[in-house]
Each structure stands twice: as structure tokens, then as C-alpha cells.
Coordinates of C-alpha atoms in Angstrom, one line a residue:
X4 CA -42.0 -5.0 6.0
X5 CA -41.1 -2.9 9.3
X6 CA -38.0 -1.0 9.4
X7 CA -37.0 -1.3 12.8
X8 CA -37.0 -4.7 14.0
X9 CA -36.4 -5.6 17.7
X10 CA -34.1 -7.8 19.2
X11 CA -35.1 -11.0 20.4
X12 CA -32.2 -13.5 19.8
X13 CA -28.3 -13.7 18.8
X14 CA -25.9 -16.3 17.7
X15 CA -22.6 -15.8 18.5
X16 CA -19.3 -17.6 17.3
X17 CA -16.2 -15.8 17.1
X18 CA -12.4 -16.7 16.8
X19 CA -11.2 -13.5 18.9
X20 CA -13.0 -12.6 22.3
X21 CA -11.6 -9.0 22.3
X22 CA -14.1 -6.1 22.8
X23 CA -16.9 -9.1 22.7
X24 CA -17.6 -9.1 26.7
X25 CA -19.6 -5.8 26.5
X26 CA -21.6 -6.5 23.4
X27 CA -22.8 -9.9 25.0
X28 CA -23.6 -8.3 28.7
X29 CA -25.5 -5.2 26.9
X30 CA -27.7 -8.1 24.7
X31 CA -28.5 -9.8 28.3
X32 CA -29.4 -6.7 29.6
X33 CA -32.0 -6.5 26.8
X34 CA -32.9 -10.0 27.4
X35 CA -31.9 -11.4 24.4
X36 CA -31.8 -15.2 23.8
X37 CA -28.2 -16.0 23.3
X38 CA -26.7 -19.2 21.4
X39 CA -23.4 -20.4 20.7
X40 CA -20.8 -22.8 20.0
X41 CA -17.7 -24.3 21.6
X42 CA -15.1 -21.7 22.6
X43 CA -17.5 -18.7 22.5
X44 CA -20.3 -20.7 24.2
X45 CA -17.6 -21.1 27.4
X46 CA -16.3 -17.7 27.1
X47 CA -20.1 -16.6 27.8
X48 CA -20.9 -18.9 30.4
X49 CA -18.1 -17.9 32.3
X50 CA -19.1 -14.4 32.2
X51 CA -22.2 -16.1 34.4
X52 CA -25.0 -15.0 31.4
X53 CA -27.1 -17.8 30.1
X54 CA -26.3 -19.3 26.7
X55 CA -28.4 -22.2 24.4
X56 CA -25.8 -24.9 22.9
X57 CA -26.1 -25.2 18.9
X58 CA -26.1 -28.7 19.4
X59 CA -29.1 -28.4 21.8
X60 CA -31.2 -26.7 18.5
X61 CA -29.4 -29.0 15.8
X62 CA -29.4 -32.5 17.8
X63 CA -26.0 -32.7 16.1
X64 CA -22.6 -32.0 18.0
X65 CA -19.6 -30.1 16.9
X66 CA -18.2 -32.7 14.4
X67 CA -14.8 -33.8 11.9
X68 CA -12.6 -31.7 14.7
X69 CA -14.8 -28.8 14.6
X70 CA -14.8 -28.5 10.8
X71 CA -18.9 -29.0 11.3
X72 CA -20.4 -26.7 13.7
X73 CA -23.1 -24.4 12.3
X74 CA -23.3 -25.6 9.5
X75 CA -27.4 -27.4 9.8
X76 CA -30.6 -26.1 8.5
X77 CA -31.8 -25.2 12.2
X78 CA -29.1 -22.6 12.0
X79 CA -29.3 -21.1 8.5
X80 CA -33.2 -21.2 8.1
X81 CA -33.2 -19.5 11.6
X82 CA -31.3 -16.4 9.6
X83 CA -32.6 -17.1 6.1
X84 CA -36.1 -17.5 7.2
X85 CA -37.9 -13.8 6.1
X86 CA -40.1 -13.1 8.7
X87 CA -42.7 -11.1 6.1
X88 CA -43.2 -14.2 4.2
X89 CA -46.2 -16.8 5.6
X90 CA -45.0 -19.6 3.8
X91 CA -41.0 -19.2 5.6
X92 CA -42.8 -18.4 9.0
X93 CA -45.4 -21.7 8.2
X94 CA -41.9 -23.8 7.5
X95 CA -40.1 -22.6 10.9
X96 CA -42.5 -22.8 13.0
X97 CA -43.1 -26.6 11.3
X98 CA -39.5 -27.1 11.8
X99 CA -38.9 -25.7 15.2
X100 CA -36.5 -23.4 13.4
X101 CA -35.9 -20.6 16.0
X102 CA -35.8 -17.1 14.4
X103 CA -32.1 -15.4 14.8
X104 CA -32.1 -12.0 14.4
X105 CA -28.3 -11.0 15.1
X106 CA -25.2 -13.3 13.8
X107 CA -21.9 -12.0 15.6
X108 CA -19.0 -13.5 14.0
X109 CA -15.1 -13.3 13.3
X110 CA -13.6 -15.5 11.0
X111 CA -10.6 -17.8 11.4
X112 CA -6.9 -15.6 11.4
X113 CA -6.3 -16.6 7.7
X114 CA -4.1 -14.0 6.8
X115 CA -2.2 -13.9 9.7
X116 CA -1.7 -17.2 9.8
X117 CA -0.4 -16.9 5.8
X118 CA 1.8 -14.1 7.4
X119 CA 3.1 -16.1 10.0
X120 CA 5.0 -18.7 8.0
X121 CA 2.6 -21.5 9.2
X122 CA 2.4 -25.0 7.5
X123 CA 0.0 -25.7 5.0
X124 CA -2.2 -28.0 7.0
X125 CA -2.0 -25.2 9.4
X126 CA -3.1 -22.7 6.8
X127 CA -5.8 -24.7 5.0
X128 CA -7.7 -25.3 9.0
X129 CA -7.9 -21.4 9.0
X130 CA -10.0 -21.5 5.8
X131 CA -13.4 -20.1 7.9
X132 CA -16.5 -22.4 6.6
X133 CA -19.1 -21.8 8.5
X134 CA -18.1 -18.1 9.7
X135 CA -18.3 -17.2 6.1
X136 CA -21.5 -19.1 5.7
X137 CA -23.0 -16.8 8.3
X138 CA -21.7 -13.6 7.4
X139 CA -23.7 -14.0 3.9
X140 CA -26.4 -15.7 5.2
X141 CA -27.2 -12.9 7.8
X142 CA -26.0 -10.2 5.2
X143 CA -28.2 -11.5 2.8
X144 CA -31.4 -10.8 4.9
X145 CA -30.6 -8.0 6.0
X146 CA -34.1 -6.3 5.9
X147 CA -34.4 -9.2 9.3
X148 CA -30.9 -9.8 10.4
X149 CA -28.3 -7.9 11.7
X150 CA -25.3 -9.2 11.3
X151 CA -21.3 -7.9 12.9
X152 CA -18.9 -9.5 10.6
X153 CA -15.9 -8.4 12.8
X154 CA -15.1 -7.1 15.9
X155 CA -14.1 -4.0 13.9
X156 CA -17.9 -3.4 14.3
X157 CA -18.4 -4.1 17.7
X158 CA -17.9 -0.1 19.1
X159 CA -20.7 0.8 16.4
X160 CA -23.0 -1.9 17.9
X161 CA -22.5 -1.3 21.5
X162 CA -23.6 2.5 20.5
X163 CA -26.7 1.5 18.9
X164 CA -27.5 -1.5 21.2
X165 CA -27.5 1.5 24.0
X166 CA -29.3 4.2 22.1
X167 CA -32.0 1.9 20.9
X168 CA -33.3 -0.2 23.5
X169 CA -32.2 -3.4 21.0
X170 CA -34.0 -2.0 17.9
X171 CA -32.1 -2.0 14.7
X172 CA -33.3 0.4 11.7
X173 CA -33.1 -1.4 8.2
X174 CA -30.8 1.3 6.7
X175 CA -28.4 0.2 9.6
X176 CA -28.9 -3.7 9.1
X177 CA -28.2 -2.7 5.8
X178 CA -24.8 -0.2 6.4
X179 CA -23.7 -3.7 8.2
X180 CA -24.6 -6.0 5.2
X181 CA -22.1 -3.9 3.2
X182 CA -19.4 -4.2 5.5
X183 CA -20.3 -7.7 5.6
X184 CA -19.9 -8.3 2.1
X185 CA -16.5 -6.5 2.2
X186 CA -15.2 -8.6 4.9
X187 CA -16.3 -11.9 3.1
X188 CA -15.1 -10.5 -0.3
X189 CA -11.7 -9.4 1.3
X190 CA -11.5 -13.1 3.0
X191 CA -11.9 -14.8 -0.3
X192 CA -9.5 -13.2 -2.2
X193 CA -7.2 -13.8 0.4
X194 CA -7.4 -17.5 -0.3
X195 CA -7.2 -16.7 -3.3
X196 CA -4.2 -15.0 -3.8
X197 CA -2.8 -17.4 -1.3
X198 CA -3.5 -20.4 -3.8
X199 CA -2.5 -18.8 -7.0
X200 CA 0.4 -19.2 -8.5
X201 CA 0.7 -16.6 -10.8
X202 CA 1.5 -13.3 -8.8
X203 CA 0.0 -11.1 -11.4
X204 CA -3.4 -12.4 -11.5
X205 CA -5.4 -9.6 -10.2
X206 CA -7.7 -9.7 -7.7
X207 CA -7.4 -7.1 -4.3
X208 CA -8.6 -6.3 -1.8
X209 CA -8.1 -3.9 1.0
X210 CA -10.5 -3.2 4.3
X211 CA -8.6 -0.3 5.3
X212 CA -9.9 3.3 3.9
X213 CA -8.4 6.7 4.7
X214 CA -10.2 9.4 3.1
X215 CA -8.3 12.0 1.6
X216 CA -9.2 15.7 1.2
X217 CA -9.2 15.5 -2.6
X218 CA -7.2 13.6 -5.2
X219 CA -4.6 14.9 -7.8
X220 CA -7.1 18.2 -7.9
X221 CA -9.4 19.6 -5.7
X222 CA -12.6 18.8 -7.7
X223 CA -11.4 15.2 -7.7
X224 CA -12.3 12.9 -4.8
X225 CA -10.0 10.7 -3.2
X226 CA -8.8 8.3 -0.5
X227 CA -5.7 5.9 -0.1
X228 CA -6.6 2.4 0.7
X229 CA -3.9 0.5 2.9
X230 CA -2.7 0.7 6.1
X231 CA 0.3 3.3 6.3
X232 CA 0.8 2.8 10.2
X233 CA 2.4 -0.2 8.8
X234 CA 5.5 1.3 7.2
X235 CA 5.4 5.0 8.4
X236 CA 4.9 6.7 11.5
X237 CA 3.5 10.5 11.4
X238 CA 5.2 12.8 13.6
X239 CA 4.1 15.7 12.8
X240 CA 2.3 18.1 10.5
X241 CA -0.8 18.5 8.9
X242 CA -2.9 15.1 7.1
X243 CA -1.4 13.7 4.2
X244 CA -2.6 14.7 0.9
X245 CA -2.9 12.5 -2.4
X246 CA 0.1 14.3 -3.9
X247 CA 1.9 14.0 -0.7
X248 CA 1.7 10.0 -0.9
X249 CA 2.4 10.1 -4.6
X250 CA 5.8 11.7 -4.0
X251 CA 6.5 9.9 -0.4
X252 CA 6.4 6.7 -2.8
X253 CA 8.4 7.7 -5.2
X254 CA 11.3 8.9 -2.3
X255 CA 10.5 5.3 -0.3
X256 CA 11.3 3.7 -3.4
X257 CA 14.1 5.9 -4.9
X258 CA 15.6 5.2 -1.7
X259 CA 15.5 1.8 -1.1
X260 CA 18.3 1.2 -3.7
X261 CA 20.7 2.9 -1.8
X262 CA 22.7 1.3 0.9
X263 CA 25.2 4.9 1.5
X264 CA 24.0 8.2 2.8
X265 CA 21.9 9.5 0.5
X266 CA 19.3 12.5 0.3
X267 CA 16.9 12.8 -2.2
X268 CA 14.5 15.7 -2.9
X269 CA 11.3 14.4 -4.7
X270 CA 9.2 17.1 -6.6
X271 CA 6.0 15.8 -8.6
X272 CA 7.1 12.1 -8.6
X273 CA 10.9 12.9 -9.8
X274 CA 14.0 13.3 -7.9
X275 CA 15.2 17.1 -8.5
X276 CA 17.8 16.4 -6.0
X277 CA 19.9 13.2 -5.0
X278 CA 23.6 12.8 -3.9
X279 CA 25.2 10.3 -1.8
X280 CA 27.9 11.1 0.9
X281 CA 29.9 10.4 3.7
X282 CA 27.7 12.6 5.7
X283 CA 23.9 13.3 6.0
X284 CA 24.7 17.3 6.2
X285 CA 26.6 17.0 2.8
X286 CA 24.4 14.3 1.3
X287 CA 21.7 17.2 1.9
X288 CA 23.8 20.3 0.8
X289 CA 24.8 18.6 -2.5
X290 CA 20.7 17.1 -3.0
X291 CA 19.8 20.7 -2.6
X292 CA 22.6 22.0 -4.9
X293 CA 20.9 20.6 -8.1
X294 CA 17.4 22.3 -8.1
X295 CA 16.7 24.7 -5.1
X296 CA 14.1 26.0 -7.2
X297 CA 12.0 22.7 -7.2
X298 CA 12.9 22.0 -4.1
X299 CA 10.6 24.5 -2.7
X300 CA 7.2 22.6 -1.9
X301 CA 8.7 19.2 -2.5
X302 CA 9.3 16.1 -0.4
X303 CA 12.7 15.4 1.1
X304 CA 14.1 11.8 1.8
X305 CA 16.5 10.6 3.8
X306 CA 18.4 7.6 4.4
X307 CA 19.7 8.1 8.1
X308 CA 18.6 9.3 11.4
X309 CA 18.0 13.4 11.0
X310 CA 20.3 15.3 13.0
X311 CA 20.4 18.5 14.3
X312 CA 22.7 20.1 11.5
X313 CA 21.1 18.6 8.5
X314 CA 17.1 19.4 10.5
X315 CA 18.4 23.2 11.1
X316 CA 19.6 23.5 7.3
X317 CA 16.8 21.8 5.8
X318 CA 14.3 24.1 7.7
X319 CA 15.7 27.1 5.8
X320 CA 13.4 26.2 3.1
X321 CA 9.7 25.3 2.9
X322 CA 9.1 21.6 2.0
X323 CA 5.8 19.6 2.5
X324 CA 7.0 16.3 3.8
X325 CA 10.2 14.7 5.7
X326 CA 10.7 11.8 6.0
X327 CA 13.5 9.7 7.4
X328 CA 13.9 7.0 9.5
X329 CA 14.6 8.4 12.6
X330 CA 14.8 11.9 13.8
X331 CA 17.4 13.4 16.9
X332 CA 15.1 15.0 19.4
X333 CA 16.1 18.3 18.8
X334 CA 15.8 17.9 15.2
X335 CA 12.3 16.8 15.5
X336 CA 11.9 20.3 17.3
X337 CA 13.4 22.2 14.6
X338 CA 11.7 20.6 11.7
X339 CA 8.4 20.7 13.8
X340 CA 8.7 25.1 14.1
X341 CA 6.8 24.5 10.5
X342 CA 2.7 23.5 11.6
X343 CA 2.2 22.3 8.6
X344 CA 4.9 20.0 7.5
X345 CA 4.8 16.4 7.5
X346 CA 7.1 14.6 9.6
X347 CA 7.3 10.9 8.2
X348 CA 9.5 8.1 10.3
X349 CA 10.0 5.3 7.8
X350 CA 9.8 1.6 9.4
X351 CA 10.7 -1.3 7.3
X352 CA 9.9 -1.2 4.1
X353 CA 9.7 -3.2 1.4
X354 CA 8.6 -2.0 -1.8
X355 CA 5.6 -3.6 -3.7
X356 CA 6.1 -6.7 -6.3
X357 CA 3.7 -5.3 -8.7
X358 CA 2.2 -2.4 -10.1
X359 CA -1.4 -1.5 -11.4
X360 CA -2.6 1.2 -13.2
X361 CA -6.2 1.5 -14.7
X362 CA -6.6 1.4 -18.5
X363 CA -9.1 2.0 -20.2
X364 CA -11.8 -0.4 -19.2
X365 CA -9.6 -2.8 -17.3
X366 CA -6.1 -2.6 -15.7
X367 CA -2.5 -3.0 -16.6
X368 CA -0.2 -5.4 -13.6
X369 CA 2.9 -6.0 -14.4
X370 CA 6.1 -7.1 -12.3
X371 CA 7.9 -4.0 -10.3
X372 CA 11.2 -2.8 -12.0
X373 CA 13.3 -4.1 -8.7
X374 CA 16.2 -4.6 -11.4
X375 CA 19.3 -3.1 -10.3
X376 CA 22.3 -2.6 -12.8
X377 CA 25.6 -4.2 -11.5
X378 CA 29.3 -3.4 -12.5
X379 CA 29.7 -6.9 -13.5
X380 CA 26.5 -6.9 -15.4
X381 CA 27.7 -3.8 -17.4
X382 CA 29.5 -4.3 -21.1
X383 CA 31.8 -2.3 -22.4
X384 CA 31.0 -1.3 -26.0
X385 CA 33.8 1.4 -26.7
X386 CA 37.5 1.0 -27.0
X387 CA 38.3 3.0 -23.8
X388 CA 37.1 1.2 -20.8
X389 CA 35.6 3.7 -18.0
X390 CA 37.6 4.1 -15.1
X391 CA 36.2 2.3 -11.1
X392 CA 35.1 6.2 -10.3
X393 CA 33.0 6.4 -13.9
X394 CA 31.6 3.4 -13.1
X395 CA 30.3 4.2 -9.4
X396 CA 29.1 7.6 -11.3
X397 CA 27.1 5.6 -14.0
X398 CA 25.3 3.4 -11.4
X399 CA 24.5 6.1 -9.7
X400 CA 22.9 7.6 -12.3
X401 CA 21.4 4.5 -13.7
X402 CA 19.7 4.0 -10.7
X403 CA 17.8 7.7 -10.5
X404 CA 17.1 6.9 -14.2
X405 CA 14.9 3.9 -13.5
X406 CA 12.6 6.0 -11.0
X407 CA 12.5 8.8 -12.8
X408 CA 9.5 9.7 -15.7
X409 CA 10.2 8.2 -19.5
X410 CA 12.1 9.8 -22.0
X411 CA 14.8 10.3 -19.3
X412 CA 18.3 11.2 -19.6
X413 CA 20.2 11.9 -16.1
X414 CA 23.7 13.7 -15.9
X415 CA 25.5 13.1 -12.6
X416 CA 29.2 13.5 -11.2
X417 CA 30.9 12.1 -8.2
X418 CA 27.4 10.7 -7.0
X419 CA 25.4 13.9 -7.2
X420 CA 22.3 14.7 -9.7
X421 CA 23.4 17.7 -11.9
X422 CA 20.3 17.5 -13.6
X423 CA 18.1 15.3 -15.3
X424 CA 15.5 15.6 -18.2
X425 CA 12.1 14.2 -17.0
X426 CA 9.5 12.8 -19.5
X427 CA 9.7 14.2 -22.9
X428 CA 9.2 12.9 -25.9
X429 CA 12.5 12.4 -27.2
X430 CA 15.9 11.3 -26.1
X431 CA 17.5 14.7 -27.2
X432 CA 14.6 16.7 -25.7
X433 CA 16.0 14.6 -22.7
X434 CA 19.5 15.6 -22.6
X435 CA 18.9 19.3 -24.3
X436 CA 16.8 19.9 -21.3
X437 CA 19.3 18.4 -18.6
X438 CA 22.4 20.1 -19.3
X439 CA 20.3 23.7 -19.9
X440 CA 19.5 22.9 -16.2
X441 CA 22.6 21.9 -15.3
X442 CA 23.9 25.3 -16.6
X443 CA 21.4 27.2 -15.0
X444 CA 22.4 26.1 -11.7
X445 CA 26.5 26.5 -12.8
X446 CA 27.1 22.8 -12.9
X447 CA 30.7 22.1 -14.8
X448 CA 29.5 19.1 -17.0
X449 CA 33.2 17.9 -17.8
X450 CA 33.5 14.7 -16.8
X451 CA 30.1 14.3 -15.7
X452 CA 28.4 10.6 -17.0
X453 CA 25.0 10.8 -18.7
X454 CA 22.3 7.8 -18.1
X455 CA 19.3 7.0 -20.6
X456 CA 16.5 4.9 -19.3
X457 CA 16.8 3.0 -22.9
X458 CA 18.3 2.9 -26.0
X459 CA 19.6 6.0 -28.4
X460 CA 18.4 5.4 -31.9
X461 CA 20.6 7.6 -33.4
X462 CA 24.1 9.0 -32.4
X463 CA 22.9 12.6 -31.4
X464 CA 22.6 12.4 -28.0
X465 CA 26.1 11.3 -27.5
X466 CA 27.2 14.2 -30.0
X467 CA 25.5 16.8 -27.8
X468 CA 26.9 15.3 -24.7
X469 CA 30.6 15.2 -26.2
X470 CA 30.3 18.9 -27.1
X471 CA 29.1 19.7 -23.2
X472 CA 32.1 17.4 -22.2
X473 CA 30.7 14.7 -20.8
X474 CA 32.8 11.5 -22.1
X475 CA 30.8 8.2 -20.2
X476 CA 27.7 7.1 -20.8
X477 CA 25.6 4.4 -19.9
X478 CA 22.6 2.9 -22.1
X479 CA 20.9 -0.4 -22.3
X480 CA 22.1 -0.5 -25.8
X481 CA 19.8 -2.5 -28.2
X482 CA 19.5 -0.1 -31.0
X483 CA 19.4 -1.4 -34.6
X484 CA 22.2 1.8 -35.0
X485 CA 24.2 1.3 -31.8
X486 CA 27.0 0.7 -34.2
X487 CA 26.6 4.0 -34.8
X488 CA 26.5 5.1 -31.5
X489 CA 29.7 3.4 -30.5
X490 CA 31.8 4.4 -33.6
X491 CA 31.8 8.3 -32.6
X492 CA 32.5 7.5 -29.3
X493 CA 35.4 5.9 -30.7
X494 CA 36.4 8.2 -32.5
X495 CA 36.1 10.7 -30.0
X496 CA 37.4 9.4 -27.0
X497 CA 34.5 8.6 -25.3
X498 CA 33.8 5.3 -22.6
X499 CA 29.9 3.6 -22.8
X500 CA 29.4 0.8 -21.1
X501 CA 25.8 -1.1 -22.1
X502 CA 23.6 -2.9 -19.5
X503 CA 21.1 -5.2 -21.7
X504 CA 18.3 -3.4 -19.2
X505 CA 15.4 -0.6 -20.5
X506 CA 14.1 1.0 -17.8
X507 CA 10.7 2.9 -19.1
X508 CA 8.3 4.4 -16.4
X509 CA 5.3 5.8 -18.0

């Protein structure tokens, strides 16, 4: 079996033209038979380079609207057929099967079609038969076909059509197999997903790879799989890390629940920093004003267009990313003093409907916590109601609590984070670690509101908080003791209001 095999004839049927005019003149040049179908067949002959019909090998036209094209065993046994093997060469040559060495195709727009709000007749005719066919027929023999599965692939072609003289080695017909593979793969489960009507049935797939200088740790490899040009636009700074997208996520997110100014400061996957104001300036001041500490290294997120006096205050510190969705000219200049920072603009974003994590030998999907607590889907459980400023206060804070690492208990007043306790293994841990925090950086904690991602099974935590002179709390409530709960808030003057919600992040 050689390794390099020569060029000697191509079949070519593709949806888009683009970038295909220089792959077919190059293949003339090498006088290479060329054959082709309908659309593709007149995009060649008007480029004046000869070109065989299908239906002149098949004896069979284009048939059922052009559902039936390629699909004929002139066509398939002319890629299947393994040139090594006497008894394939012995059937072809019996046949007058004509041996195809190179399959160019590019399937039928499904996605985008899916994408565009198209009909379902529409959809179903851009279910690619006999593209898909091709690709795994010519992947399949790879050792005797090439095959381009998208025009993706046509740059790396041209370059070895021109360097080789039309000679393909088998590890290359094999790199393209692969990619081949991927693209049919990816295609299917696009159908797929398309057809199914349960949204958490997992199967994905994604063509787009960005390698990544290392994952969580340096000894760990990594790469992000997506296309981020989608939703963000880099500005500025050095590539982003796997950390770096970790935290950007958790900001995007964080942030999408909040319609008012709002800053947040996002430090290992946790907000260290959030308020809400009338301006971006304060919004940052007051963000700041609840952990400068963690700040340092961590992502900042804004909701409004960076201006000039929020970008010169921020750059008083050192912060990996920034990202907003829009920057003021001259703030982009003063952010961009820092060579290294990343400068982020958000586009539209719309956070993912589910999450996946691996476990063990399988994965976990569930439905994304896109659950927002409402004031008229709060209860009140005590005898004192809290008062229309409480309650802004506790849905502030209920909101951080739902992004922000299980056990969690979050103490905030007049929309800013005072401090927050970030996964520990109990409630009181929680709040024991918040308000020490919240001391440490001279926080007053009377009339603050407390938040708790779930339940309290006991009535400690809203002992401690009483003490520390915080008096509202919000909870999902659920507890078999919430009785408890309730009755010393009672009796010591405190408001709770219950939203029937947990909100666990592990």
C-alpha cells in the first residue's frame, strides 16, 4: 500500500462556492479529471475548466427535486473501491466504475437554517444525504481518498495541492479523515438535538477549538471549545487563560440578572465585590469597597459603557480582565497602559439553558438556575413585615447568593455586598465567616439583610445575625425546624421573608 498517492480525479459538490474557485483551477492545472453535479457542475463550467456530469457516469439524472443525486454505486464504489485489493480493482474495471481519488464537499446549511427560524419543511430539505454519504465514504478509505469535508479545509489543500505537485501522503489523507469524521459527527447531532424533545439529553458537539496555555494548573492541559467571537470581543491584553474564562462566566452571568448599574468584581468564580448605583463611578467605588484585598488579580464586570472616571479609578489597581460592554475611547486608552490586561466587550448574551459537569464515569446535565426571586413571590414568615427598602436589600442579596459557591450566606445593605461566606461546610461557617469579613473591612452590619442559598436547620444563624444587628433575612425556608427559626425572630424583632427557592451551586 503506497503512502503517497497521486491525483488523478475529483468529485466535487458543494452547497457554498466560497474559497472553492482556487482549489478547482489549481486541480486543472494538475490535470485532474473533474466531476460534478448541478449547481457546482455550472459554477465550474463557468469558470471555462472542463467538468464530467454525474449523470453522464450514473446514466441516472438528478432525481425526487434533487433529493437523489450521488447517491449510485458508480459514485460510491468509485471512492470505496481500495485500489490494493485485485478483487475491488477486477469489480471496477467490470463495472466501468471510475476511481475517485478526492471528494470535495460542504453539506447543506442545517444549522443555520435551524437558527434562522425556517419552517420545518424548510429545515428537514437541509438534512444533507448524500453530502454526508460522501464525507464517510471518502473518510473511510482514507489510505486512497482524500477527502475536504468543508471549505474550512480548503486553505490547507490549496497549500499541499501547490507544494506537492497533486500528491497526497497517507498521514495527511488521514489528518483529513478526522476532520471528516468530526464534521459528519457534529452534523448529526445537530439533527439530533434539533429533533429531541427533551433538552437535557446529552449529546454535543462543537467544531470550534481554542487551545489554552494550560488548564486550572500549569501541568494540566487545556482548551475552551466554542466560539467566543460570538459573545465577546477582545480589545486588548494578553490570551485568555482557563481561569480567566472561568471567572468571565461567572461575571457574564452574575450580571445578566441585573437590569441597574451594577459592578461586580469576580475573584475565583465568586463575587468579592457587587453594588448597584445610580452611577458606574459609584457602582465601582462601592464593588471595590467590600474586598480590595481580593480584588487584586480578579475580574471586574460591568454593566454600562466604561467611562473615563470609572477606567482611570479602576486602573489604580491590577486586575486580569475587564469587561464591559462598551468602553469610551479614552478609557480604552487608560485601561490599555496595563499590556497585560484583558479588555473584554460583551455583545449579546444570553446565558446557557444547561449545565454539565463530568462525574465520575459519565456526566451530570441539569436545567440552569435562571430562577429569579420576585417580591411578590416572597412570604413573609415573621410578624413584622420588612419594609419596600429591606426588600430591594434582600433581592439583591438573594440574587449574588444563587451565583455564588454552596454553603453561602451573603450580608448586603442598600444594594452593596458587605461580605459574603463562600463554600463551607456549614450555614454558621457561612455567616461566622461573612460578618468577620465584613468587620475587617469596617462594614456597620446594623440593618444590613443576610441571604442563605437554602434552608437553616436550626435557629443559630439567625441568633448570630441578631447579635451583629442584622434584623431581615431572607431563606427559602423548608426546614423541618423553621418554626424554630421564625419564633426567635419573633421574639426578637426580626423581619424574614421565605421564597420556596434553594439555590445550591456545587
Amino acid at each position: 500500500m503506497a503512502d503517497k498517492k497521486r491525483l488523478s480525479s475529483a468529485l466535487i459538490s458543494v452547497f457554498h462556492k466560497d474559497g472553492l474557485q482556487p482549489i478547482i483551477e489549481k486541480l486543472h492545472q494538475l490535470n485532474v479529471t473533474l466531476y460534478s453535479t448541478g449547481g457546482t457542475q455550472k459554477f465550474i463550467e463557468d469558470l471555462g475548466i472542463p467538468v464530467i456530469p454525474v449523470e453522464d457516469v450514473t446514466s441516472y439524472p438528478s432525481i425526487l427535486g434533487g433529493r437523489v443525486k450521488t447517491l449510485h454505486p458508480k459514485v460510491f464504489g468509485g471512492i470505496l473501491g481500495r485500489r490494493g485489493l485485485a478483487d475491488d480493482v477486477a469489480q471496477m474495471e467490470k463495472y466501468e466504475i471510475p476511481h475517485l481519488d478526492l471528494v470535495v464537499v460542504d453539506l447543506y446549511p442545517f444549522e443555520d437554517t435551524v437558527a434562522s427560524g425556517a419552517n420545518q419543511e424548510d429545515i428537514i430539505e437541509k438534512i444533507d444525504i448524500g453530502g454526508i454519504s460522501l464525507i464517510r465514504a471518502a473518510a473511510k478509505n482514507f489510505n486512497d481518498v482524500w477527502i475536504l469535508p468543508t471549505r474550512n479545509a480548503y486553505a490547507d489543500a490549496l497549500e499541499i495541492l501547490e507544494n506537492s505537485n497533486g500528491e497526497t501522503t497517507l498521514a495527511e489523507r488521514k489528518k483529513f479523515a478526522a476532520l471528516a469524521f468530526n464534521v459528519s459527527s457534529h452534523y448529526d447531532t445537530a439533527i439530533f438535538k434539533y429533533f429531541s424533545p427533551d433538552s437535557l439529553d446529552f449529546k454535543h458537539s462543537i467544531l470550534d477549538k481554542r487551545e489554552l496555555r494550560y488548564g486550572e494548573n500549569p501541568h494540566q492541559k487545556g482548551a475552551f471549545f466554542g466560539n467566543l467571537d460570538e459573545i465577546i470581543t477582545q480589545l486588548h491584553g494578553k490570551e485568555l487563560s482557563y481561569n480567566n474564562l472561568l471567572d468571565v462566566d461567572a461575571a457574564v452571568n452574575l450580571l445578566a440578572d441585573f437590569d441597574e448599574t451594577t459592578v461586580a468584581v469576580i475573584k475565583h468564580n465568586n463575587a468579592c465585590g457587587l453594588a448597584t448605583r445610580s452611577t458606574l463611578l459609584q457602582a465601582w467605588h462601592d464593588a471595590l469597597a467590600a474586598d480590595p484585598k481580593s480584588a487584586f488579580g480578579g475580574v471586574i464586570a460591568l454593566n454600562r459603557t466604561v467611562d473615563v472616571a470609572t477606567a482611570t479609578e479602576i486602573n489604580k489597581i491590577f486586575c486580569e480582565v475587564v469587561i464591559a460592554p462598551d468602553f469610551e475611547e479614552e478609557a480604552l486608552a487608560i485601561l490599555s497602559s496595563k499590556k497585560n490586561r484583558v479588555l473584554l466587550q460583551l455583545k449579546s448574551y444570553t446565558p446557557q439553558k444547561t449545565t454539565v459537569r463530568t462525574v465520575l464515569n459519565g456526566v451530570l446535565v441539569q436545567d440552569a438556575d435562571h430562577k429569579l426571586d420576585t417580591k411578590e413571590g416572597l412570604t413573609v414568615a415573621t410578624k413584622l413585615a420588612p419594609s419596600a427598602q429591606e426588600i430591594e436589600d434582600l433581592l439583591f442579596a438573594s440574587k449574588l447568593c444563587k451565583h455564588t459557591k454552596s454553603n453561602t450566606i451573603i450580608l448586603a445593605k442598600n444594594k452593596q455586598l458587605l461580605a459574603s461566606g463562600t463554600g463551607q461546610t456549614s450555614r454558621v461557617d457561612a455567616l461566622e465567616q461573612a460578618i468577620a469579613k465584613a468587620k475587617n473591612f469596617n462594614f456597620d452590619l446594623n440593618g444590613a439583610v443576610m441571604a442563605s442559598d437554602a434552608f437553616f436547620p436550626f435557629a443559630d444563624c439567625v441568633e448570630i445575625a441578631h447579635k451583629e444587628g442584622i434584623d431581615t433575612v431572607i431563606q427559602p425556608g423548608g426546614s423541618i425546624k423553621d418554626k424554630d427559626t421564625v419564633d426567635y425572630c419573633d421574639a426578637n424583632g426580626m423581619r424574614m421573608v421565605l421564597t420556596g427557592t434553594r439555590h445550591f451551586k456545587h
